[in-house]
Short mmCIF file of C-alpha atoms in Angstrom, two decimals:
data_model
loop_
_atom_site.label_atom_id
_atom_site.label_comp_id
_atom_site.label_asym_id
_atom_site.label_seq_id
_atom_site.Cartn_x
_atom_site.Cartn_y
_atom_site.Cartn_z
CA MET A 19 -9.52 10.74 -2.33
CA THR A 20 -6.71 8.66 -3.63
CA GLY A 21 -3.35 10.17 -4.47
CA TYR A 22 0.40 9.65 -4.56
CA ALA A 23 3.32 12.03 -4.14
CA ARG A 24 7.02 11.93 -3.44
CA ALA A 25 9.70 14.49 -2.64
CA GLN A 26 13.42 14.09 -2.17
CA GLY A 27 16.25 15.93 -0.51
CA SER A 28 19.92 15.49 0.25
CA ASP A 29 22.88 16.79 2.18
CA GLU A 30 26.59 16.01 2.04
CA ARG A 31 26.15 12.64 3.82
CA ARG A 32 22.83 11.22 2.64
CA ARG A 33 19.86 11.33 0.28
CA TRP A 34 16.26 10.84 1.38
CA VAL A 35 12.83 10.39 -0.16
CA TRP A 36 9.41 10.88 1.41
CA GLU A 37 6.57 9.01 -0.28
CA ALA A 38 2.90 9.62 0.55
CA ARG A 39 -0.07 7.56 -0.61
CA SER A 40 -3.72 7.94 0.25
CA VAL A 41 -6.94 6.10 -0.46
CA ASN A 42 -10.51 6.98 0.41
CA GLY A 43 -11.58 6.58 4.00
CA ARG A 44 -14.26 7.89 6.29
CA ASN A 45 -11.79 9.06 8.96
CA LEU A 46 -8.14 10.00 8.89
CA GLU A 47 -5.85 7.03 9.50
CA VAL A 48 -2.10 7.62 9.18
CA ARG A 49 0.55 4.93 8.89
CA CYS A 50 4.14 6.11 9.09
CA ARG A 51 7.30 4.15 8.25
CA VAL A 52 10.72 5.59 9.04
CA PRO A 53 14.13 3.89 9.15
CA GLN A 54 15.49 2.54 12.39
CA GLY A 55 17.14 5.28 14.40
CA PHE A 56 14.82 7.97 13.01
CA ASP A 57 11.79 7.18 15.18
CA ARG A 58 11.85 10.77 16.43
CA LEU A 59 10.38 11.81 13.04
CA GLU A 60 7.25 9.66 13.29
CA ASN A 61 5.05 11.84 15.54
CA PRO A 62 5.89 15.14 13.77
CA ALA A 63 5.17 13.44 10.43
CA ARG A 64 1.77 12.22 11.66
CA SER A 65 0.98 15.73 12.93
CA ALA A 66 1.94 17.24 9.57
CA VAL A 67 -0.46 14.87 7.79
CA GLY A 68 -3.23 15.68 10.28
CA ALA A 69 -2.73 19.41 9.69
CA ARG A 70 -3.22 18.95 5.93
CA LEU A 71 -5.83 16.19 5.62
CA LYS A 72 -9.04 15.34 7.45
CA ARG A 73 -10.05 12.05 5.81
CA GLY A 74 -8.51 9.01 4.15
CA ASN A 75 -6.07 6.21 4.82
CA VAL A 76 -2.67 7.80 4.40
CA ALA A 77 0.66 5.95 4.33
CA ILE A 78 3.88 7.94 4.47
CA GLY A 79 7.37 6.51 4.34
CA LEU A 80 10.90 7.84 4.56
CA THR A 81 13.80 6.16 2.77
CA ILE A 82 17.34 7.29 3.56
CA THR A 83 20.41 6.35 1.52
CA THR A 84 23.80 7.13 3.00
CA GLU A 85 26.32 8.44 0.53
CA ARG A 86 29.26 6.05 0.49
CA GLN A 87 32.37 7.96 1.34
CA THR A 88 35.79 6.46 1.82
CA LYS A 89 36.48 6.33 5.52
CA PRO A 90 39.94 6.03 7.01
CA LEU A 91 40.95 2.48 7.92
CA ARG A 92 42.46 1.37 11.19
CA ILE A 93 43.84 -1.91 12.49
CA ASN A 94 42.20 -3.42 15.54
CA ARG A 95 45.50 -4.15 17.28
CA ALA A 96 43.96 -5.95 20.25
CA LEU A 97 42.20 -8.43 17.97
CA LEU A 98 45.33 -8.83 15.84
CA ALA A 99 47.42 -9.61 18.97
CA ASP A 100 44.86 -12.21 20.11
CA ILE A 101 44.85 -13.86 16.68
CA ALA A 102 48.67 -13.80 16.48
CA GLY A 103 48.88 -15.53 19.89
CA LEU A 104 46.41 -18.21 18.81
CA VAL A 105 48.22 -18.71 15.49
CA GLU A 106 51.57 -19.10 17.28
CA GLU A 107 50.04 -21.65 19.66
CA VAL A 108 48.56 -23.67 16.74
CA ARG A 109 51.82 -23.38 14.76
CA LYS A 110 53.87 -24.79 17.65
CA SER A 111 51.55 -27.72 18.24
CA THR A 112 51.08 -28.63 14.56
CA GLY A 113 54.28 -27.41 12.91
CA ALA A 114 52.32 -25.34 10.39
CA ALA A 115 53.98 -22.55 8.45
CA PRO A 116 53.61 -19.02 9.90
CA PRO A 117 50.75 -16.99 8.38
CA SER A 118 51.38 -14.11 6.03
CA ALA A 119 50.55 -10.54 6.96
CA ASP A 120 47.85 -10.30 4.29
CA GLY A 121 46.28 -13.49 5.64
CA LEU A 122 46.05 -11.99 9.12
CA LEU A 123 44.65 -8.71 7.77
CA ARG A 124 41.88 -10.62 5.92
CA VAL A 125 40.41 -11.86 9.21
CA ARG A 126 37.10 -10.12 9.78
CA GLY A 127 37.36 -7.30 12.30
CA VAL A 128 41.13 -6.80 12.06
CA VAL A 129 40.81 -3.96 9.54
CA GLU A 130 37.97 -1.56 10.37
CA GLU A 131 36.63 1.72 9.06
CA GLU A 132 36.95 4.54 11.56
CA ASP A 133 33.65 5.83 12.87
CA GLU A 134 32.78 9.37 11.92
CA GLY A 135 31.27 9.88 15.33
CA GLU A 136 27.76 10.88 16.20
CA GLU A 137 26.28 14.04 14.81
CA SER A 138 25.91 17.01 17.12
CA ASP A 139 22.52 18.14 18.40
CA GLU A 140 22.67 21.16 16.08
CA ALA A 141 23.40 18.94 13.08
CA LEU A 142 20.52 16.61 14.00
CA ALA A 143 18.16 19.58 14.41
CA ALA A 144 19.18 20.90 10.97
CA LEU A 145 18.72 17.42 9.48
CA ASP A 146 15.25 17.06 11.05
CA LYS A 147 14.32 20.48 9.66
CA ALA A 148 15.40 19.36 6.17
CA PHE A 149 13.39 16.15 6.54
CA SER A 150 10.33 18.19 7.58
CA ALA A 151 10.69 20.55 4.61
CA THR A 152 10.84 17.60 2.22
CA LEU A 153 7.80 16.02 3.90
CA GLU A 154 5.90 19.30 3.44
CA GLU A 155 6.73 19.19 -0.29
CA ALA A 156 5.39 15.64 -0.52
CA LEU A 157 2.21 16.51 1.39
CA THR A 158 1.59 19.60 -0.75
CA ALA A 159 1.86 17.42 -3.86
CA LEU A 160 -0.41 14.79 -2.28
CA VAL A 161 -3.10 17.38 -1.50
CA ALA A 162 -2.86 18.65 -5.10
CA ALA A 163 -3.15 15.09 -6.47
CA ARG A 164 -6.22 14.43 -4.32
CA ALA A 165 -7.82 17.70 -5.47
CA ALA A 166 -7.14 16.87 -9.13
CA GLU A 167 -8.73 13.47 -8.67
CA GLY A 168 -11.72 15.11 -6.99
CA LYS A 169 -12.21 17.45 -9.96
CA ALA A 170 -11.96 14.55 -12.41
CA LEU A 171 -14.50 12.54 -10.39
CA ALA A 172 -16.84 15.53 -10.17
CA LYS A 173 -16.94 15.71 -13.99
CA VAL A 174 -17.73 12.00 -14.23
CA ILE A 175 -20.42 12.23 -11.55
CA ASP A 176 -21.96 15.33 -13.16
CA GLY A 177 -22.13 13.42 -16.43
CA HIS A 178 -23.89 10.49 -14.76
CA VAL A 179 -26.32 12.78 -12.94
CA GLY A 180 -27.16 14.55 -16.21
CA GLU A 181 -27.75 11.21 -17.91
CA ILE A 182 -30.01 10.06 -15.05
CA GLU A 183 -31.99 13.31 -15.20
CA GLY A 184 -32.48 12.84 -18.96
CA LEU A 185 -33.65 9.25 -18.45
CA CYS A 186 -36.10 10.42 -15.76
CA ARG A 187 -37.54 13.06 -18.11
CA ARG A 188 -37.96 10.49 -20.89
CA ALA A 189 -39.57 8.06 -18.44
CA ALA A 190 -42.01 10.78 -17.27
CA GLU A 191 -42.91 11.63 -20.90
CA ARG A 192 -43.49 7.98 -21.70
CA ALA A 193 -45.56 7.57 -18.56
CA GLN A 194 -47.79 10.46 -19.68
CA ALA A 195 -48.12 8.90 -23.11
CA GLN A 196 -48.93 5.51 -21.54
CA ILE A 197 -51.75 7.05 -19.50
CA GLY A 198 -53.52 8.00 -22.74
CA VAL A 199 -52.93 4.54 -24.25
CA VAL A 200 -54.20 2.77 -21.12
CA ARG A 201 -57.22 5.09 -20.96
CA GLU A 202 -58.09 4.36 -24.61
CA ARG A 203 -57.71 0.62 -24.07
CA PHE A 204 -59.81 0.74 -20.89
CA GLU A 205 -62.51 2.84 -22.55
CA GLY A 206 -62.58 0.44 -25.52
CA GLN A 207 -62.96 -2.56 -23.24
CA LEU A 208 -65.68 -0.79 -21.22
CA LYS A 209 -67.55 0.09 -24.40
CA GLU A 210 -67.32 -3.48 -25.60
CA LEU A 211 -68.69 -4.74 -22.28
CA LEU A 212 -71.54 -2.22 -22.35
CA GLU A 213 -72.48 -3.25 -25.90
CA ARG A 214 -72.61 -6.92 -24.86
CA ALA A 215 -74.72 -6.07 -21.89
#
């Protein structure tokens, strides 16, 4: 059955959305797309789909949006010292004016955002659990969408079957009526032949 579902979740650092689509298929084929760095979620996601569905081509995808938070800035002093040395060397050989502080700070890499550091194993486990819960919501909605489509198709098919049965009955009635017409025609032709003979 075909179907579509999505579910979303969030924490203090990010928002995420699981989307699940399925189309008819003889066997179960699962395609999973997760962002780089979250490959650990792919196999559990495939297993979750396999636990819920037995047939169809199913595509699931995870989209993660990091909440933009202002991070503290720091100056890369080593890079700034290298640039200042190069600037002084160029200034001496060319007689150029000394650069301004804001000019030096505009050089890419001199001003950087401080890294927040990697998340702990406990935090990653809690995050993976939240991702799994959201995936379960999406798969529950996908199963419901497939069932609803199945019910709608069953009504259409029942209507077609009823129409075919009615046409078969009418054809059988006409066939019975045609037997009498053919018999009368045949008997009339036989009588005419016998009279000539």
